Coordinates of C-alpha atoms in Angstrom, one line a residue:
X1 CA 33.8 14.3 18.8
X2 CA 32.8 17.1 20.8
X3 CA 34.0 19.4 18.4
X4 CA 32.6 17.9 15.8
X5 CA 28.8 19.4 14.7
X6 CA 30.1 22.5 15.6
X7 CA 33.4 22.7 13.1
X8 CA 31.1 21.4 10.7
X9 CA 28.0 23.4 11.2
X10 CA 30.6 25.9 10.2
X11 CA 32.1 24.9 7.3
X12 CA 28.7 24.9 5.6
X13 CA 28.1 29.0 6.1
X14 CA 28.6 29.4 2.6
X15 CA 24.6 29.4 1.1
X16 CA 24.0 25.8 -2.0
X17 CA 21.6 28.4 -3.4
X18 CA 24.9 31.1 -3.9
X19 CA 27.0 29.0 -5.7
X20 CA 26.6 29.8 -9.8
X21 CA 26.0 27.4 -12.1
X22 CA 28.1 29.0 -14.5
X23 CA 31.5 30.2 -13.2
X24 CA 34.7 28.2 -14.7
X25 CA 34.9 24.4 -12.9
X26 CA 37.8 21.9 -13.5
X27 CA 38.1 18.3 -13.3
X28 CA 40.7 17.6 -10.4
X29 CA 41.4 13.5 -9.2
X30 CA 39.5 13.1 -5.5
X31 CA 42.5 12.7 -2.8
X32 CA 43.6 9.1 -2.3
X33 CA 43.7 10.9 1.8
X34 CA 40.1 12.4 1.1
X35 CA 38.3 9.1 3.8
X36 CA 35.1 10.1 3.7
X37 CA 35.1 10.1 0.2
X38 CA 37.1 8.0 -1.5
X39 CA 34.6 4.6 -1.5
X40 CA 32.0 6.8 -2.9
X41 CA 32.2 5.2 -7.1
X42 CA 34.5 7.5 -8.9
X43 CA 37.6 9.1 -9.4
X44 CA 37.2 13.0 -10.4
X45 CA 35.7 15.8 -8.6
X46 CA 34.1 19.2 -9.8
X47 CA 36.6 21.9 -7.9
X48 CA 35.0 24.8 -6.8
X49 CA 32.3 22.3 -5.4
X50 CA 28.4 23.1 -3.8
X51 CA 30.1 24.9 -0.9
X52 CA 32.0 27.3 -2.4
X53 CA 35.1 24.9 -1.9
X54 CA 38.5 26.0 -4.9
X55 CA 41.7 24.0 -3.3
X56 CA 41.6 20.9 -1.9
X57 CA 44.8 20.8 0.9
X58 CA 43.0 24.2 2.9
X59 CA 39.4 23.7 2.2
X60 CA 38.0 20.4 0.6
X61 CA 40.0 17.7 2.4
X62 CA 40.2 18.8 6.2
X63 CA 36.4 20.4 6.0
X64 CA 35.3 16.8 4.7
X65 CA 37.3 15.1 7.7
X66 CA 34.4 17.2 9.8
X67 CA 31.9 14.7 8.4
X68 CA 33.2 11.9 9.6
X69 CA 31.9 11.3 12.6
X70 CA 28.0 11.7 11.4
X71 CA 29.6 8.9 8.9
X72 CA 30.3 6.7 11.4
X73 CA 27.2 6.3 13.6
X74 CA 25.2 5.3 10.2
X75 CA 22.7 7.2 10.5
X76 CA 21.6 6.9 7.0
X77 CA 22.8 4.0 4.6
X78 CA 22.5 7.0 1.8
X79 CA 24.6 9.8 4.2
X80 CA 27.9 9.4 2.3
X81 CA 26.4 9.3 -1.3
X82 CA 24.5 12.8 -0.4
X83 CA 27.2 14.2 1.5
X84 CA 29.6 13.7 -1.4
X85 CA 27.6 14.8 -4.1
X86 CA 28.0 18.6 -2.0
X87 CA 31.8 18.1 -0.9
X88 CA 33.0 15.9 -3.9
X89 CA 30.3 16.5 -6.4
X90 CA 30.9 14.7 -9.3
X91 CA 32.5 15.4 -13.0
X92 CA 30.3 14.8 -15.8
X93 CA 29.2 17.5 -18.7
X94 CA 26.9 18.9 -16.2
X95 CA 26.6 19.8 -12.4
X96 CA 24.7 16.5 -10.5
X97 CA 23.1 18.3 -7.3
X98 CA 21.6 15.6 -4.9
X99 CA 17.6 15.5 -5.0
X100 CA 15.7 17.4 -2.6
X101 CA 14.0 13.4 -1.8
X102 CA 17.8 12.0 -0.8
X103 CA 17.9 14.9 0.9
X104 CA 14.4 14.3 3.1
X105 CA 15.3 10.6 3.6
X106 CA 19.1 11.5 4.7
X107 CA 18.0 14.7 6.9
X108 CA 15.0 12.6 8.6
X109 CA 17.5 9.9 10.0
X110 CA 20.8 11.8 10.4
X111 CA 19.1 15.2 12.7
X112 CA 18.1 13.6 15.7
X113 CA 21.5 12.8 15.3
X114 CA 22.8 16.3 15.1
X115 CA 19.4 17.2 17.6
X116 CA 21.3 14.3 20.4
X117 CA 24.6 16.7 20.2
X118 CA 22.2 19.9 20.3
X119 CA 22.8 21.0 17.4
X120 CA 19.2 21.2 14.0
X121 CA 19.8 20.8 10.4
X122 CA 22.0 23.3 8.8
X123 CA 19.8 25.6 6.9
X124 CA 22.3 25.7 4.1
X125 CA 20.9 21.9 3.5
X126 CA 16.7 23.2 3.6
X127 CA 16.0 20.6 1.2
X128 CA 14.0 22.8 -0.4
X129 CA 16.8 24.6 -2.4
X130 CA 17.6 20.9 -3.8
X131 CA 16.4 19.7 -7.8
X132 CA 12.9 17.3 -7.6
X133 CA 13.0 14.2 -9.0
X134 CA 12.4 15.1 -12.6
X135 CA 15.0 16.5 -12.4
X136 CA 19.0 15.0 -13.5
X137 CA 20.5 14.7 -9.9
X138 CA 20.7 12.1 -7.4
X139 CA 18.3 9.7 -6.5
X140 CA 17.3 8.2 -3.1
X141 CA 16.2 5.3 -4.9
X142 CA 19.4 4.0 -5.8
X143 CA 21.7 1.1 -4.4
X144 CA 23.3 2.4 -1.2
X145 CA 26.9 3.8 -1.9
X146 CA 29.2 1.4 0.1
X147 CA 30.5 3.5 3.3
X148 CA 34.5 2.1 4.4
X149 CA 33.5 2.4 8.2
X150 CA 30.2 0.1 8.4
X151 CA 28.9 -3.0 6.6
X152 CA 25.6 -2.4 5.6
X153 CA 23.0 -5.0 6.7
X154 CA 19.1 -5.2 5.9
X155 CA 18.8 -1.3 7.0
X156 CA 15.3 -1.1 7.4
X157 CA 14.3 -5.0 8.9
X158 CA 17.8 -4.0 11.6
X159 CA 17.5 -3.0 15.4
X160 CA 19.1 0.1 14.9
X161 CA 20.3 2.5 17.5
X162 CA 18.6 6.2 17.8
X163 CA 19.1 9.3 20.3
X164 CA 17.5 8.6 23.9
X165 CA 18.2 10.0 27.2
X166 CA 21.4 8.2 29.3
X167 CA 20.6 4.6 30.6
X168 CA 20.7 4.1 35.0
X169 CA 23.3 3.7 36.3
X170 CA 23.8 1.3 39.6
X171 CA 26.8 0.6 41.2
X172 CA 27.2 -2.6 43.2
X173 CA 24.0 -4.2 42.5
X174 CA 21.7 -6.9 44.6
X175 CA 21.0 -10.2 42.8
X176 CA 17.9 -10.1 42.7
X177 CA 17.8 -5.8 40.7
X178 CA 19.9 -7.6 38.7
X179 CA 17.5 -10.5 37.8
X180 CA 14.5 -8.3 37.9
X181 CA 16.4 -6.3 35.1
X182 CA 17.1 -9.5 32.8
X183 CA 13.4 -10.7 33.1
X184 CA 11.8 -7.1 32.2
X185 CA 13.5 -6.1 29.6
X186 CA 14.1 -7.7 26.0
X187 CA 18.1 -8.1 26.1
X188 CA 21.1 -8.2 28.3
X189 CA 24.3 -8.0 27.1
X190 CA 28.3 -7.5 28.5
X191 CA 30.8 -5.8 26.9
X192 CA 33.3 -4.0 27.7
X193 CA 33.3 -0.2 26.6
X194 CA 36.6 1.2 25.5
X195 CA 37.1 4.7 25.8
X196 CA 40.6 6.1 23.6
X197 CA 42.5 9.1 23.5
X198 CA 42.1 10.4 20.0
X199 CA 42.8 13.8 18.1
X200 CA 39.3 15.4 18.1
X201 CA 37.7 13.7 14.4
X202 CA 38.1 10.9 15.2
X203 CA 35.7 8.2 17.2
X204 CA 36.5 8.6 20.6
X205 CA 34.5 4.8 21.3
X206 CA 34.6 1.2 20.5
X207 CA 33.4 -2.2 21.8
X208 CA 36.6 -4.4 23.4
X209 CA 36.7 -8.0 22.8
X210 CA 33.0 -10.3 22.2
X211 CA 29.7 -8.5 23.1
X212 CA 28.4 -11.9 24.9
X213 CA 24.5 -12.9 25.5
X214 CA 22.8 -13.1 28.3
X215 CA 19.1 -12.9 27.2
X216 CA 19.3 -12.3 23.5
X217 CA 15.9 -11.0 22.4
X218 CA 15.3 -9.4 19.6
X219 CA 19.1 -8.6 19.2
X220 CA 21.1 -10.5 16.3
X221 CA 24.5 -12.4 17.6
X222 CA 26.2 -11.2 13.7
X223 CA 25.3 -7.0 13.9
X224 CA 25.0 -6.8 17.8
X225 CA 28.8 -5.6 18.6
X226 CA 28.3 -3.0 15.7
X227 CA 25.1 -1.9 16.5
X228 CA 26.5 -1.0 20.3
X229 CA 29.3 0.9 18.8
X230 CA 26.9 2.2 16.8
X231 CA 25.2 3.3 20.0
X232 CA 28.3 5.4 21.2
X233 CA 28.9 7.1 18.9
X234 CA 25.5 8.6 18.5
X235 CA 25.3 8.9 22.7
X236 CA 27.8 10.5 22.8
X237 CA 27.4 12.6 26.1
X238 CA 25.9 9.4 27.7
X239 CA 29.1 7.1 26.9
X240 CA 31.4 9.3 28.2
X241 CA 29.6 9.6 31.7
X242 CA 30.6 5.4 31.9
X243 CA 33.9 5.5 30.7
X244 CA 37.0 8.0 31.4
X245 CA 39.4 8.8 29.2
X246 CA 41.7 5.9 27.7
X247 CA 39.8 3.2 30.4
X248 CA 37.7 -0.1 29.7
X249 CA 35.0 -0.9 31.7
X250 CA 33.1 -3.8 31.7
X251 CA 29.2 -3.9 31.7
X252 CA 26.2 -5.1 32.1
X253 CA 23.7 -3.5 29.3
X254 CA 20.3 -4.0 29.6
X255 CA 17.3 -2.3 27.5
X256 CA 15.0 -2.9 24.5
X257 CA 14.0 -2.4 21.2
X258 CA 11.0 0.0 20.1
X259 CA 8.1 -0.7 18.0
X260 CA 9.7 1.3 15.6
X261 CA 12.9 -0.9 15.3
X262 CA 15.6 1.2 17.3
X263 CA 17.4 0.1 20.6
X264 CA 16.6 1.2 24.3
X265 CA 19.6 1.0 26.4
X266 CA 17.2 1.3 30.4
X267 CA 19.8 -0.2 32.6
X268 CA 23.6 -0.9 33.4
X269 CA 26.0 -2.7 35.4
X270 CA 29.6 -2.1 35.4
X271 CA 31.0 -4.9 36.0
X272 CA 34.4 -5.0 38.7
X273 CA 36.1 -7.3 40.2
X274 CA 34.9 -6.9 43.3
X275 CA 31.0 -7.8 42.1
X276 CA 30.1 -10.9 43.5
X277 CA 26.5 -10.3 43.4
X278 CA 26.6 -10.1 39.7
X279 CA 28.1 -13.6 39.3
X280 CA 25.4 -14.9 41.7
X281 CA 22.9 -13.1 39.1
X282 CA 24.4 -15.1 35.8
X283 CA 24.6 -18.6 38.2
X284 CA 20.5 -17.6 38.9
X285 CA 19.7 -16.7 35.6
X286 CA 21.0 -20.2 34.4
X287 CA 19.2 -22.0 36.8
X288 CA 15.7 -20.1 36.9
X289 CA 14.9 -17.4 34.7
X290 CA 12.3 -15.4 34.8

Protein backbone atom coordinates (compact mmCIF):
# COMPACT_ATOMS: atom_id res chain seq x y z
CA UNK A 1 0.00 0.00 0.00
CA UNK A 2 3.01 2.30 0.36
CA UNK A 3 3.10 3.27 -3.30
CA UNK A 4 -0.66 3.20 -3.81
CA UNK A 5 -1.35 6.90 -3.44
CA UNK A 6 1.59 7.93 -5.61
CA UNK A 7 0.54 5.56 -8.37
CA UNK A 8 -3.13 6.44 -8.11
CA UNK A 9 -2.53 10.17 -8.20
CA UNK A 10 -0.34 9.78 -11.27
CA UNK A 11 -3.25 8.10 -13.05
CA UNK A 12 -5.26 11.26 -12.50
CA UNK A 13 -2.86 13.40 -14.52
CA UNK A 14 -5.36 13.82 -17.36
CA UNK A 15 -7.67 16.69 -16.33
CA UNK A 16 -11.39 16.01 -16.37
CA UNK A 17 -12.01 19.27 -18.22
CA UNK A 18 -9.97 17.91 -21.13
CA UNK A 19 -12.58 15.19 -21.70
CA UNK A 20 -14.58 16.02 -24.83
CA UNK A 21 -18.26 15.31 -24.26
CA UNK A 22 -18.75 15.33 -28.03
CA UNK A 23 -16.23 12.63 -28.80
CA UNK A 24 -17.25 9.20 -29.99
CA UNK A 25 -17.57 6.59 -27.26
CA UNK A 26 -18.57 2.96 -27.08
CA UNK A 27 -20.24 0.77 -24.49
CA UNK A 28 -18.36 -2.22 -23.13
CA UNK A 29 -19.02 -4.73 -20.38
CA UNK A 30 -17.30 -4.02 -17.06
CA UNK A 31 -14.65 -6.78 -16.84
CA UNK A 32 -15.06 -9.38 -14.10
CA UNK A 33 -11.48 -8.76 -13.00
CA UNK A 34 -12.24 -5.08 -12.43
CA UNK A 35 -13.01 -5.77 -8.76
CA UNK A 36 -13.33 -2.15 -7.67
CA UNK A 37 -16.45 -1.59 -9.81
CA UNK A 38 -17.89 -5.09 -10.18
CA UNK A 39 -20.72 -4.43 -7.69
CA UNK A 40 -21.38 -0.84 -8.69
CA UNK A 41 -24.96 -1.50 -9.81
CA UNK A 42 -24.64 -1.59 -13.61
CA UNK A 43 -22.89 -3.89 -16.07
CA UNK A 44 -21.75 -1.66 -18.95
CA UNK A 45 -19.42 1.34 -19.02
CA UNK A 46 -18.33 3.97 -21.53
CA UNK A 47 -14.93 4.09 -23.22
CA UNK A 48 -13.05 6.36 -23.18
CA UNK A 49 -13.88 7.05 -19.56
CA UNK A 50 -13.79 10.45 -17.82
CA UNK A 51 -10.08 9.99 -17.10
CA UNK A 52 -9.32 9.62 -20.80
CA UNK A 53 -8.58 5.89 -20.61
CA UNK A 54 -9.50 4.05 -23.81
CA UNK A 55 -7.96 0.60 -23.23
CA UNK A 56 -9.51 -1.79 -20.70
CA UNK A 57 -6.48 -4.06 -20.41
CA UNK A 58 -3.66 -1.52 -20.23
CA UNK A 59 -5.38 1.47 -18.58
CA UNK A 60 -8.81 1.05 -17.03
CA UNK A 61 -8.39 -2.22 -15.10
CA UNK A 62 -4.87 -1.65 -13.69
CA UNK A 63 -5.57 2.00 -12.77
CA UNK A 64 -8.87 1.07 -11.10
CA UNK A 65 -6.98 -1.34 -8.83
CA UNK A 66 -4.80 1.54 -7.64
CA UNK A 67 -7.84 2.90 -5.77
CA UNK A 68 -8.75 -0.34 -4.03
CA UNK A 69 -6.78 0.32 -0.80
CA UNK A 70 -8.49 3.69 -0.35
CA UNK A 71 -11.93 2.10 -0.74
CA UNK A 72 -10.99 -0.62 1.71
CA UNK A 73 -10.47 2.00 4.42
CA UNK A 74 -14.22 2.71 4.26
CA UNK A 75 -13.51 6.45 4.24
CA UNK A 76 -17.00 7.15 2.81
CA UNK A 77 -19.88 4.79 1.93
CA UNK A 78 -20.21 6.36 -1.56
CA UNK A 79 -16.52 6.59 -2.40
CA UNK A 80 -16.91 3.60 -4.71
CA UNK A 81 -19.83 5.17 -6.55
CA UNK A 82 -17.91 8.44 -6.96
CA UNK A 83 -14.69 6.85 -8.25
CA UNK A 84 -16.45 4.35 -10.51
CA UNK A 85 -18.53 7.14 -12.09
CA UNK A 86 -15.18 8.43 -13.41
CA UNK A 87 -13.32 5.16 -13.97
CA UNK A 88 -16.28 3.20 -15.37
CA UNK A 89 -19.05 5.71 -16.26
CA UNK A 90 -22.44 4.13 -16.75
CA UNK A 91 -23.42 3.61 -20.38
CA UNK A 92 -26.63 5.59 -20.95
CA UNK A 93 -27.88 7.92 -23.69
CA UNK A 94 -26.10 10.81 -22.01
CA UNK A 95 -22.94 11.26 -19.94
CA UNK A 96 -23.56 11.00 -16.19
CA UNK A 97 -20.91 12.68 -14.07
CA UNK A 98 -20.80 12.75 -10.27
CA UNK A 99 -22.56 15.75 -8.76
CA UNK A 100 -20.53 18.42 -7.00
CA UNK A 101 -22.26 17.53 -3.74
CA UNK A 102 -21.17 13.89 -4.03
CA UNK A 103 -17.58 14.96 -4.67
CA UNK A 104 -17.64 17.27 -1.63
CA UNK A 105 -19.07 14.55 0.62
CA UNK A 106 -16.44 12.01 -0.45
CA UNK A 107 -13.62 14.55 -0.31
CA UNK A 108 -14.47 15.61 3.25
CA UNK A 109 -14.22 12.01 4.45
CA UNK A 110 -11.46 10.62 2.22
CA UNK A 111 -9.07 13.58 1.89
CA UNK A 112 -7.90 13.08 5.51
CA UNK A 113 -7.01 9.49 4.61
CA UNK A 114 -4.93 10.75 1.69
CA UNK A 115 -3.34 13.32 4.00
CA UNK A 116 -2.47 10.52 6.43
CA UNK A 117 -0.33 9.07 3.63
CA UNK A 118 1.27 12.44 2.86
CA UNK A 119 -0.85 13.36 -0.17
CA UNK A 120 -3.43 16.05 -0.83
CA UNK A 121 -6.76 15.68 -2.63
CA UNK A 122 -5.93 15.61 -6.39
CA UNK A 123 -6.45 18.90 -8.22
CA UNK A 124 -8.11 17.00 -11.04
CA UNK A 125 -10.87 16.08 -8.56
CA UNK A 126 -11.56 19.70 -7.66
CA UNK A 127 -15.24 19.48 -6.82
CA UNK A 128 -16.03 22.79 -8.52
CA UNK A 129 -15.38 21.02 -11.84
CA UNK A 130 -18.41 18.79 -11.41
CA UNK A 131 -22.00 19.77 -12.25
CA UNK A 132 -24.25 21.31 -9.64
CA UNK A 133 -27.10 19.35 -8.06
CA UNK A 134 -29.78 20.63 -10.43
CA UNK A 135 -27.99 19.12 -13.43
CA UNK A 136 -28.28 15.48 -14.42
CA UNK A 137 -25.56 13.88 -12.33
CA UNK A 138 -24.90 11.22 -9.72
CA UNK A 139 -26.11 12.57 -6.38
CA UNK A 140 -24.89 11.73 -2.88
CA UNK A 141 -28.50 11.55 -1.66
CA UNK A 142 -29.06 8.12 -3.16
CA UNK A 143 -28.65 4.82 -1.37
CA UNK A 144 -24.95 3.94 -0.88
CA UNK A 145 -23.64 1.33 -3.27
CA UNK A 146 -22.48 -1.78 -1.41
CA UNK A 147 -18.75 -2.39 -1.62
CA UNK A 148 -17.62 -5.99 -1.38
CA UNK A 149 -14.72 -5.26 0.97
CA UNK A 150 -16.82 -3.92 3.83
CA UNK A 151 -20.27 -4.11 5.41
CA UNK A 152 -22.12 -0.81 5.74
CA UNK A 153 -23.77 -0.40 9.10
CA UNK A 154 -25.17 2.95 10.30
CA UNK A 155 -22.25 4.98 9.01
CA UNK A 156 -23.06 8.11 10.95
CA UNK A 157 -23.63 6.52 14.38
CA UNK A 158 -20.90 3.93 14.67
CA UNK A 159 -17.41 4.84 15.88
CA UNK A 160 -15.17 5.52 12.88
CA UNK A 161 -11.46 5.07 12.32
CA UNK A 162 -9.43 8.14 11.40
CA UNK A 163 -5.89 9.31 10.83
CA UNK A 164 -4.07 9.97 14.10
CA UNK A 165 -0.66 10.29 15.67
CA UNK A 166 0.78 6.85 16.31
CA UNK A 167 -0.13 5.46 19.75
CA UNK A 168 2.49 5.08 22.46
CA UNK A 169 3.87 1.53 22.55
CA UNK A 170 5.11 0.33 25.94
CA UNK A 171 7.14 -2.84 26.22
CA UNK A 172 7.11 -4.89 29.46
CA UNK A 173 4.82 -2.53 31.40
CA UNK A 174 4.15 -2.81 35.12
CA UNK A 175 0.73 -4.19 36.05
CA UNK A 176 -0.20 -0.86 37.67
CA UNK A 177 0.57 0.95 34.40
CA UNK A 178 -1.76 -1.37 32.53
CA UNK A 179 -4.54 -1.03 35.10
CA UNK A 180 -4.23 2.75 35.02
CA UNK A 181 -4.58 2.64 31.25
CA UNK A 182 -7.74 0.49 31.55
CA UNK A 183 -9.24 3.04 33.92
CA UNK A 184 -8.24 6.20 32.06
CA UNK A 185 -9.53 5.19 28.63
CA UNK A 186 -12.95 4.46 27.15
CA UNK A 187 -12.06 0.96 26.00
CA UNK A 188 -9.45 -1.77 26.22
CA UNK A 189 -9.27 -4.83 23.97
CA UNK A 190 -6.87 -7.57 23.01
CA UNK A 191 -6.26 -8.20 19.31
CA UNK A 192 -3.70 -10.11 17.31
CA UNK A 193 -2.34 -7.99 14.46
CA UNK A 194 -1.02 -9.88 11.44
CA UNK A 195 1.11 -8.34 8.70
CA UNK A 196 0.80 -10.16 5.41
CA UNK A 197 3.31 -10.57 2.60
CA UNK A 198 1.22 -9.58 -0.41
CA UNK A 199 1.79 -7.86 -3.78
CA UNK A 200 1.71 -4.08 -3.87
CA UNK A 201 -1.82 -2.69 -3.77
CA UNK A 202 -3.20 -5.36 -1.49
CA UNK A 203 -3.94 -4.60 2.18
CA UNK A 204 -0.96 -5.55 4.33
CA UNK A 205 -2.68 -5.99 7.69
CA UNK A 206 -5.52 -7.96 9.19
CA UNK A 207 -6.96 -8.72 12.60
CA UNK A 208 -6.28 -12.40 13.24
CA UNK A 209 -8.90 -14.25 15.26
CA UNK A 210 -11.37 -12.59 17.62
CA UNK A 211 -11.11 -9.25 19.34
CA UNK A 212 -11.57 -9.77 23.08
CA UNK A 213 -13.04 -7.02 25.26
CA UNK A 214 -11.45 -6.03 28.53
CA UNK A 215 -13.39 -2.80 28.82
CA UNK A 216 -16.02 -2.44 26.09
CA UNK A 217 -17.01 1.20 26.56
CA UNK A 218 -18.69 2.65 23.42
CA UNK A 219 -17.44 -0.09 21.08
CA UNK A 220 -19.92 -2.51 19.53
CA UNK A 221 -19.15 -6.26 19.48
CA UNK A 222 -20.21 -6.79 15.87
CA UNK A 223 -18.22 -3.83 14.52
CA UNK A 224 -14.99 -3.65 16.54
CA UNK A 225 -12.91 -6.06 14.45
CA UNK A 226 -13.91 -4.22 11.29
CA UNK A 227 -13.21 -0.89 13.01
CA UNK A 228 -9.68 -1.92 13.99
CA UNK A 229 -9.08 -3.31 10.49
CA UNK A 230 -9.96 0.10 9.07
CA UNK A 231 -7.64 1.76 11.56
CA UNK A 232 -4.75 -0.37 10.32
CA UNK A 233 -5.48 0.48 6.67
CA UNK A 234 -5.74 4.22 7.35
CA UNK A 235 -2.83 4.49 9.77
CA UNK A 236 -0.58 2.21 7.77
CA UNK A 237 2.64 3.92 8.91
CA UNK A 238 1.72 3.29 12.53
CA UNK A 239 0.71 -0.29 11.73
CA UNK A 240 4.05 -1.02 10.09
CA UNK A 241 5.82 -0.04 13.28
CA UNK A 242 3.72 -2.53 15.26
CA UNK A 243 4.25 -5.74 13.25
CA UNK A 244 7.05 -7.03 11.04
CA UNK A 245 6.22 -8.53 7.60
CA UNK A 246 4.92 -12.07 7.79
CA UNK A 247 4.52 -11.90 11.57
CA UNK A 248 1.67 -11.71 14.08
CA UNK A 249 1.69 -9.93 17.42
CA UNK A 250 -0.88 -9.94 20.21
CA UNK A 251 -1.56 -6.49 21.65
CA UNK A 252 -3.56 -4.91 24.42
CA UNK A 253 -5.06 -1.80 22.82
CA UNK A 254 -6.46 1.08 24.86
CA UNK A 255 -8.03 4.28 23.64
CA UNK A 256 -11.07 6.52 23.47
CA UNK A 257 -13.87 7.51 21.12
CA UNK A 258 -13.80 11.26 20.48
CA UNK A 259 -16.81 13.59 20.49
CA UNK A 260 -16.98 13.41 16.69
CA UNK A 261 -17.18 9.60 16.86
CA UNK A 262 -13.62 8.89 15.73
CA UNK A 263 -11.57 6.14 17.32
CA UNK A 264 -8.27 7.11 18.90
CA UNK A 265 -5.78 4.45 20.01
CA UNK A 266 -3.64 5.98 22.76
CA UNK A 267 -1.53 3.30 24.43
CA UNK A 268 -0.74 -0.20 23.23
CA UNK A 269 1.03 -3.00 25.04
CA UNK A 270 2.64 -5.93 23.17
CA UNK A 271 1.67 -9.13 24.97
CA UNK A 272 4.55 -11.58 24.83
CA UNK A 273 4.47 -14.95 26.55
CA UNK A 274 6.95 -13.79 29.15
CA UNK A 275 4.88 -10.73 30.13
CA UNK A 276 3.33 -11.93 33.38
CA UNK A 277 2.39 -8.38 34.39
CA UNK A 278 -0.36 -8.21 31.77
CA UNK A 279 -1.94 -11.41 33.11
CA UNK A 280 -1.70 -9.99 36.64
CA UNK A 281 -3.36 -6.78 35.49
CA UNK A 282 -6.21 -8.81 33.96
CA UNK A 283 -6.86 -10.68 37.17
CA UNK A 284 -6.84 -7.48 39.23
CA UNK A 285 -9.15 -5.80 36.74
CA UNK A 286 -11.72 -8.58 36.99
CA UNK A 287 -11.88 -8.30 40.75
CA UNK A 288 -11.43 -4.60 41.45
CA UNK A 289 -12.05 -2.52 38.30
CA UNK A 290 -11.42 1.22 38.71
